[in-house]
Short mmCIF file of C-alpha atoms in Angstrom, two decimals:
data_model
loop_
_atom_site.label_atom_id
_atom_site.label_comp_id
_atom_site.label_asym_id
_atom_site.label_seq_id
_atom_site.Cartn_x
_atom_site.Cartn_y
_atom_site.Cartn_z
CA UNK A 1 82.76 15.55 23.91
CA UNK A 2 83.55 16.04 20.06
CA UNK A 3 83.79 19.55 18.19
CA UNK A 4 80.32 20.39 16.24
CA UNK A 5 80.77 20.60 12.45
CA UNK A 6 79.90 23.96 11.17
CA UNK A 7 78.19 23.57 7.52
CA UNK A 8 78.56 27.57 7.36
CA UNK A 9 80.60 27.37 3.84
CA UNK A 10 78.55 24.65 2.67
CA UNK A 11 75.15 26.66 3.41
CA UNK A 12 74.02 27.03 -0.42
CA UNK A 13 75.21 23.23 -1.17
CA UNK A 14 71.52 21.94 -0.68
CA UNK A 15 72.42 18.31 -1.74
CA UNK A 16 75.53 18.43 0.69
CA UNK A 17 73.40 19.64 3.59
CA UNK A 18 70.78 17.13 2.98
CA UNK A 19 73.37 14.29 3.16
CA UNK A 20 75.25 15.86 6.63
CA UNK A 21 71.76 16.20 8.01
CA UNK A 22 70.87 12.67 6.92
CA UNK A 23 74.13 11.09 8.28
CA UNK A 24 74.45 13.32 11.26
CA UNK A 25 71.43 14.46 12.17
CA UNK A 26 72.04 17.99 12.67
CA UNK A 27 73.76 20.93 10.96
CA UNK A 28 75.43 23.98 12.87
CA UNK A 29 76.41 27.62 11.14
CA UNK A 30 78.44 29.76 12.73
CA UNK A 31 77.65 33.18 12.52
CA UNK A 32 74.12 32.45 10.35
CA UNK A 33 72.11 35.42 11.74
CA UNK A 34 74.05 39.08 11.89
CA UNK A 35 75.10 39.87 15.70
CA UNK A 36 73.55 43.18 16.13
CA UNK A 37 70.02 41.37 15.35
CA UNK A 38 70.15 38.65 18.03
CA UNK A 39 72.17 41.35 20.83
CA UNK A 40 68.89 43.30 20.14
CA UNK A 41 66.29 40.66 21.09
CA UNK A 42 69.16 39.86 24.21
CA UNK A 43 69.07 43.50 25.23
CA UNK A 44 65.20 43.60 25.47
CA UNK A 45 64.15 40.63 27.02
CA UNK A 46 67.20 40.99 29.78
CA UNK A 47 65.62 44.05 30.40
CA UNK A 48 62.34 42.26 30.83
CA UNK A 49 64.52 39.91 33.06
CA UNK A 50 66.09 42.65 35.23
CA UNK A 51 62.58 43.95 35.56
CA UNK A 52 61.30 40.72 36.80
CA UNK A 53 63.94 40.55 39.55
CA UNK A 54 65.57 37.64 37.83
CA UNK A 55 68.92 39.28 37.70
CA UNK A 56 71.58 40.66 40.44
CA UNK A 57 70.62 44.21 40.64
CA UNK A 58 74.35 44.97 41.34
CA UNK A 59 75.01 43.88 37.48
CA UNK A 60 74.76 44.90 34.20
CA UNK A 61 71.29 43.35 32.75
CA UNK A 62 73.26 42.09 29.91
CA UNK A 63 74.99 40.06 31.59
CA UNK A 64 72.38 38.01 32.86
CA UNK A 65 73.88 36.91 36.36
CA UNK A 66 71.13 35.26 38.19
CA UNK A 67 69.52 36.66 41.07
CA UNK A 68 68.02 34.67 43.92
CA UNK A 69 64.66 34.92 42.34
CA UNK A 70 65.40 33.36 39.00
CA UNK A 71 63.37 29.94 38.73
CA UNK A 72 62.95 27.18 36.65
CA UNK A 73 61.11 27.04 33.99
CA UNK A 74 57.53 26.21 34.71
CA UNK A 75 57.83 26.16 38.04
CA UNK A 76 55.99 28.67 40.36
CA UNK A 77 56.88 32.83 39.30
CA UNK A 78 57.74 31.93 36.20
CA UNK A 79 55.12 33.09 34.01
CA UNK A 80 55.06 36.94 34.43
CA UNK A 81 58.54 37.05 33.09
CA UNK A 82 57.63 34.38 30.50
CA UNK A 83 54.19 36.18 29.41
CA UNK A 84 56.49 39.49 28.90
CA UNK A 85 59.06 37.92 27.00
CA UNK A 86 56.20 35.93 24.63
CA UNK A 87 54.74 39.82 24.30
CA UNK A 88 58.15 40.53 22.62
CA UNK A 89 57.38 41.23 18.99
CA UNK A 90 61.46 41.15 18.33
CA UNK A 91 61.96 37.89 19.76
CA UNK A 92 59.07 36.50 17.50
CA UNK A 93 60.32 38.25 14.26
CA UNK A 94 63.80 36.38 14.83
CA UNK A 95 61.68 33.17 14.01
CA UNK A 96 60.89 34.50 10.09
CA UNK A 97 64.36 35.47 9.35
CA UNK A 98 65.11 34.73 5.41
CA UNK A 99 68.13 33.48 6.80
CA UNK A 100 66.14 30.92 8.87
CA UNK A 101 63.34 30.68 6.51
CA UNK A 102 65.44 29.87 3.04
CA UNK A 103 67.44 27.17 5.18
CA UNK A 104 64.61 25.28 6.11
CA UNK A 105 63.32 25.40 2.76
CA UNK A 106 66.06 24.48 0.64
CA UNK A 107 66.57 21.01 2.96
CA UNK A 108 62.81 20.41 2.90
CA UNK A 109 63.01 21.04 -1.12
CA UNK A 110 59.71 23.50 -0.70
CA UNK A 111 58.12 26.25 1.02
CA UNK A 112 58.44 26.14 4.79
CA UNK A 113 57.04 27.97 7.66
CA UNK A 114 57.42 28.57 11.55
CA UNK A 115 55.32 26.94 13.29
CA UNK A 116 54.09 30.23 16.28
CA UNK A 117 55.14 28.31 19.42
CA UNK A 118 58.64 29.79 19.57
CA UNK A 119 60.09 28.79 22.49
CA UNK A 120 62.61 30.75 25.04
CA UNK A 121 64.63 28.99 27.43
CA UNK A 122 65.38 30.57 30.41
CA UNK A 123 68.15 28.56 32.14
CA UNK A 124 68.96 29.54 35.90
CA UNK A 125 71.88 28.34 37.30
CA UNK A 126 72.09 24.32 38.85
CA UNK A 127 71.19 22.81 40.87
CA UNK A 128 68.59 24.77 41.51
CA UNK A 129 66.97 24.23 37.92
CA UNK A 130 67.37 20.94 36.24
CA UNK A 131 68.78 20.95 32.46
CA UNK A 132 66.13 19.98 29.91
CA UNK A 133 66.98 16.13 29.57
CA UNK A 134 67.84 14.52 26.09
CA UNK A 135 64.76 13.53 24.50
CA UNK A 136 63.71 13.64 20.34
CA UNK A 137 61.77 15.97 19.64
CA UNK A 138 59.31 13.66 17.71
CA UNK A 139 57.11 13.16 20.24
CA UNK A 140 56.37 16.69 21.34
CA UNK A 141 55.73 18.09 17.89
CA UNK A 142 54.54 14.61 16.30
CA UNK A 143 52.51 16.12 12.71
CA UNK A 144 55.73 15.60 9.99
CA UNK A 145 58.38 13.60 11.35
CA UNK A 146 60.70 16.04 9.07
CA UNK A 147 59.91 19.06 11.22
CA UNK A 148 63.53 20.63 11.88
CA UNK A 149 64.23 22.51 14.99
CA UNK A 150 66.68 25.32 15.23
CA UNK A 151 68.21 26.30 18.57
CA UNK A 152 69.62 29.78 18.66
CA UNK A 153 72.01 31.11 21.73
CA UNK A 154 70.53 34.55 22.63
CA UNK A 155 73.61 34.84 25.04
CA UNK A 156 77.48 33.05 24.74
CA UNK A 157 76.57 29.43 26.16
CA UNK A 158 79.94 27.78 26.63
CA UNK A 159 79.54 24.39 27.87
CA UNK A 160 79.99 24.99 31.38
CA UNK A 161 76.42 27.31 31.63
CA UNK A 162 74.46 24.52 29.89
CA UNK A 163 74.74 24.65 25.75
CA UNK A 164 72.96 22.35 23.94
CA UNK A 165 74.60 18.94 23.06
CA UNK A 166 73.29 16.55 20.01
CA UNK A 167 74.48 12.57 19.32
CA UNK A 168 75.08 12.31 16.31
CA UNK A 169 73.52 9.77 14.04
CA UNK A 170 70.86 9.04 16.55
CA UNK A 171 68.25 9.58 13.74
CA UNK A 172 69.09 5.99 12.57
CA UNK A 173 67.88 4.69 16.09
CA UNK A 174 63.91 5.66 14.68
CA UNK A 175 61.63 6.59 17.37
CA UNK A 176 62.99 5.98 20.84
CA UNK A 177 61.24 4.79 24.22
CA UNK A 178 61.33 7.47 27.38
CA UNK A 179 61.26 7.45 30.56
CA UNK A 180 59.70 10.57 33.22
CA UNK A 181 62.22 12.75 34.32
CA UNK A 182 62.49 16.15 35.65
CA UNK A 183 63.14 19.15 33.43
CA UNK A 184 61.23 21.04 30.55
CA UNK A 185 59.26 18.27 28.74
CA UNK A 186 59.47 15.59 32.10
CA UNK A 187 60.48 12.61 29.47
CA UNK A 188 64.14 11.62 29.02
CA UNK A 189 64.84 9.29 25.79
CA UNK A 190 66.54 5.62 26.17
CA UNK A 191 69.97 6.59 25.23
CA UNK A 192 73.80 6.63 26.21
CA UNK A 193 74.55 9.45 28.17
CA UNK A 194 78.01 8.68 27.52
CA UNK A 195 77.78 7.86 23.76
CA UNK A 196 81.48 9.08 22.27
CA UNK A 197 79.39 10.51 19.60
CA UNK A 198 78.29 13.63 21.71
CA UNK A 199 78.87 17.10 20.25
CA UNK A 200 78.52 20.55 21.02
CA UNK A 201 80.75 23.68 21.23
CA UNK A 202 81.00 27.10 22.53
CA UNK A 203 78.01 29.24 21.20
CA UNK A 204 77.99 32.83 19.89
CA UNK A 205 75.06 34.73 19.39
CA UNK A 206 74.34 34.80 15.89
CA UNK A 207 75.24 30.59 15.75
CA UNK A 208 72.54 28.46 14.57
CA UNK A 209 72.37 24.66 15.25
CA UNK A 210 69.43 22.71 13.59
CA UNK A 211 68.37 19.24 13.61
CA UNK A 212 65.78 16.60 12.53
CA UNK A 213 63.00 15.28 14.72
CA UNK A 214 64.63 12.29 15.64
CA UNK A 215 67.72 13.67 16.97
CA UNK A 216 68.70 13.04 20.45
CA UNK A 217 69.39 16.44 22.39
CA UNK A 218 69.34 17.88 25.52
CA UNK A 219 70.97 20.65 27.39
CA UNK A 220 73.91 20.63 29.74
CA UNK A 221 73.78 21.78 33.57
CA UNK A 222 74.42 25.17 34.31
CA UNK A 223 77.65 25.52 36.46
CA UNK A 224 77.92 29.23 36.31
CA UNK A 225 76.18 32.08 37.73
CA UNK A 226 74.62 33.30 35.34
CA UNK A 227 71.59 32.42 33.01
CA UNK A 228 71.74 31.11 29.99
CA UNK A 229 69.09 32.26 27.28
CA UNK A 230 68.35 30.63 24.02
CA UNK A 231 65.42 30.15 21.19
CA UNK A 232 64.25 27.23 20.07
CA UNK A 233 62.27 27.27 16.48
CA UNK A 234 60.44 24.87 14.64
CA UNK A 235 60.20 24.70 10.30
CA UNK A 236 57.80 22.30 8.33
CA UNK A 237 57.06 21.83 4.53
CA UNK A 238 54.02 23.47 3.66
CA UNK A 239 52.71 20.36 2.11
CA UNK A 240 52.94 18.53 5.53
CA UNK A 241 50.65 17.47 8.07
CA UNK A 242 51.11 19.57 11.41
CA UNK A 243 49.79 18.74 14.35
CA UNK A 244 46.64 19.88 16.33
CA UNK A 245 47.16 21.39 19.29
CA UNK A 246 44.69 19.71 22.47
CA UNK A 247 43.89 23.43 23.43
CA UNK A 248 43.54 25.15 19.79
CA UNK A 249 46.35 25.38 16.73
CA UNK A 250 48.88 27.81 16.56
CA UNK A 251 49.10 29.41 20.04
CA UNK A 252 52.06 30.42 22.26
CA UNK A 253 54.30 28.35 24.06
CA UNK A 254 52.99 27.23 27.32
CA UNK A 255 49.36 28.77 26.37
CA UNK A 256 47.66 28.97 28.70
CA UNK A 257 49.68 29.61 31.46
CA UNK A 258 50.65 32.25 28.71
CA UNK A 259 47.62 34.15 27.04
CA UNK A 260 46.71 33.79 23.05
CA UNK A 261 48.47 35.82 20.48
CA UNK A 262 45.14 38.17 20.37
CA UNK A 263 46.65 39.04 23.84
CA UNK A 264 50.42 38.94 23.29
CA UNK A 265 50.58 40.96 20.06
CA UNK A 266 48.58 44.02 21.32
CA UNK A 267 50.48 46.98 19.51
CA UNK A 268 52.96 45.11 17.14
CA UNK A 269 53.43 45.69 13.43
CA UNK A 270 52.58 43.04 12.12
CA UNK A 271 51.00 38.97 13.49
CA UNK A 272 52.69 37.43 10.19
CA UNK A 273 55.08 35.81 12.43
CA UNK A 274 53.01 34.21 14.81
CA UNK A 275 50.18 32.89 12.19
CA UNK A 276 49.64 29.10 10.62
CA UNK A 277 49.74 29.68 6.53
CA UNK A 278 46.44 28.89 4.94
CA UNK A 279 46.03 25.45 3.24
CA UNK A 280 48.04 23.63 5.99
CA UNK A 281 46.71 20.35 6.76
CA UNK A 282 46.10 18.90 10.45
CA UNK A 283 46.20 15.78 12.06
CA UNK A 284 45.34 14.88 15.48
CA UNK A 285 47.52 14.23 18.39
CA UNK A 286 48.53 10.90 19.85
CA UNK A 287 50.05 9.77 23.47
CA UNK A 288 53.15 11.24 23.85
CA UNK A 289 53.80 8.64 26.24
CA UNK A 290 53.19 5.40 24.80
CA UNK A 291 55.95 2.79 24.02
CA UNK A 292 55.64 1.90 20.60
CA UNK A 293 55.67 5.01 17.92
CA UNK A 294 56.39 3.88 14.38
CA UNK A 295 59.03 5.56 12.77
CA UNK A 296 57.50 7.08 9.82
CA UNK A 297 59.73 7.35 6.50
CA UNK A 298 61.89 10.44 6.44
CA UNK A 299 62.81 12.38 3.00
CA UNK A 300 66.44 12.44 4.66
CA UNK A 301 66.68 9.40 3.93
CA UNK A 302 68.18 8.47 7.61
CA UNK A 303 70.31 5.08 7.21
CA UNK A 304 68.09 2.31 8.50
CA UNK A 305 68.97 -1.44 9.96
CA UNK A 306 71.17 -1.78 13.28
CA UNK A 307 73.42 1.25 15.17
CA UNK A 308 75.96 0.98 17.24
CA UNK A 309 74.26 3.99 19.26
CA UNK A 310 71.87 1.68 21.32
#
């Protein structure tokens, strides 16, 4: 699997980022958010984790190794942990970083803003918890095809507990057709598995990799024994449509398994973080599932016409 091209000394270059994420698909930054930040949200919610009985009690929390009671995500036990983690107000601040924030941004050429599901993976060790399976993201978030995701290693996530992986180029494929599968989201895109155009790398906390909507992704199995914790944020152009949500807009991830932010922020600073700005503009949801999804036009400008990524 290739090497992952870090943009890091190209990060104020707007019009060469815009043309890496247009060919590529993704960008990745090395060292984008400072260290002590990011081992500060990792400190408190594996102390939430040790608490839950998810880790060896023979270990240091911080090193996340797995106890017996460490499940997959969704799956049955899994929300107490999950609830207490979504109560984290540090976690959710990590989402608004200027860092973050200004990227977005400058590639979107306007204001942006997070959208309040921020997600935390949780990823025990396999085969006892399947990898989330490669998918576009497109589907789940629909609203602005030019949403960007950022996925953020809370812990190091070398390749062999499960990192994330991107193909590059797979933008230029438009909107894929899935399949069910197992996993967090239970679709798997139509693509190669065994594409040579594969990339990842070995992940440090304070590493950023972002990509467009269209980007094929997916995690790799966890072949260690110990979990492997991540974020996984979402940025959109204030002038773009978002999506409603089926059971009310802007809530947590996994609501309601996981109660409403009215709930989860009880005794924080500040909401800011978690809230939809005013004047955003909604648009209703469609079948995740259906076959045929138009590929809507892109200001990335995505290369269009045949790929040899089919």
């Amino acid at each position: 699997m290739k090497e992952l091209t870090d943009s890091y000394d190209d990060l104020k270059d707007a019009d060469v980022l815009r043309s890496r994420l247009a060919n590529d698909g993704y960008l990745f930054f090395r060292g984008l958010l400072p260290r002590d930040v990011v081992a500060d949200v990792h400190e408190q919610l594996a102390r939430i984790l040790y608490d839950s009985d998810w880790l060896a009690r023979d270990a240091d929390p911080r090193e996340l190794v797995a106890s017996g009671r460490a499940v997959e995500e969704g799956s049955a036990g899994f929300f107490g942990a999950y609830t207490a983690i979504q109560s984290t107000e540090a976690f959710h601040r990590l989402a608004v970083r200027p860092e973050l924030l200004e990227l977005a941004g400058r590639l979107l050429g306007e204001e942006a803003f997070a959208h309040p599901a921020h997600i935390c993976r949780i990823a025990p060790p396999s085969p006892g918890a399947n990898p989330t399976p490669i998918h576009q993201d497109y589907r789940f978030i629909q609203g602005s095809v030019d949403t960007l995701t950022t996925w953020l290693p809370l812990s190091a996530a070398p390749p062999e507990i499960g990192g994330l992986r991107v193909l590059a180029g797979s933008p230029r494929l438009g909107v894929l057709p899935v399949k069910a599968s197992d996993g967090p989201g239970m679709m798997r895109a139509e693509a190669d598995e065994n594409h040579p155009e594969w990339r990842t790398t070995s992940y440090q906390p304070g590493d950023v990799l972002l990509f467009g909507s269209l980007t094929v992704h997916g995690a790799m199995p966890n072949r260690t024994k110990q979990l492997r914790l991540s974020a996984d944020f979402r940025y959109q152009a204030l002038s773009a449509p978002m999506a409603r949500d089926l059971l009310g807009t802007g809530k947590p991830h996994y609501h309601p398994e996981v109660p409403d932010f009215r709930t989860l922020t009880r005794g924080w600073t500040s909401t800011d973080c978690v809230e939809v700005p005013a004047g955003v503009t909604f648009v209703d949801r469609w079948d995740p599932r259906v076959d045929d999804v138009p590929t809507p036009p892109s200001r990335f400008a995505y290369a269009s016409g045949d790929s040899d990524q089919g």
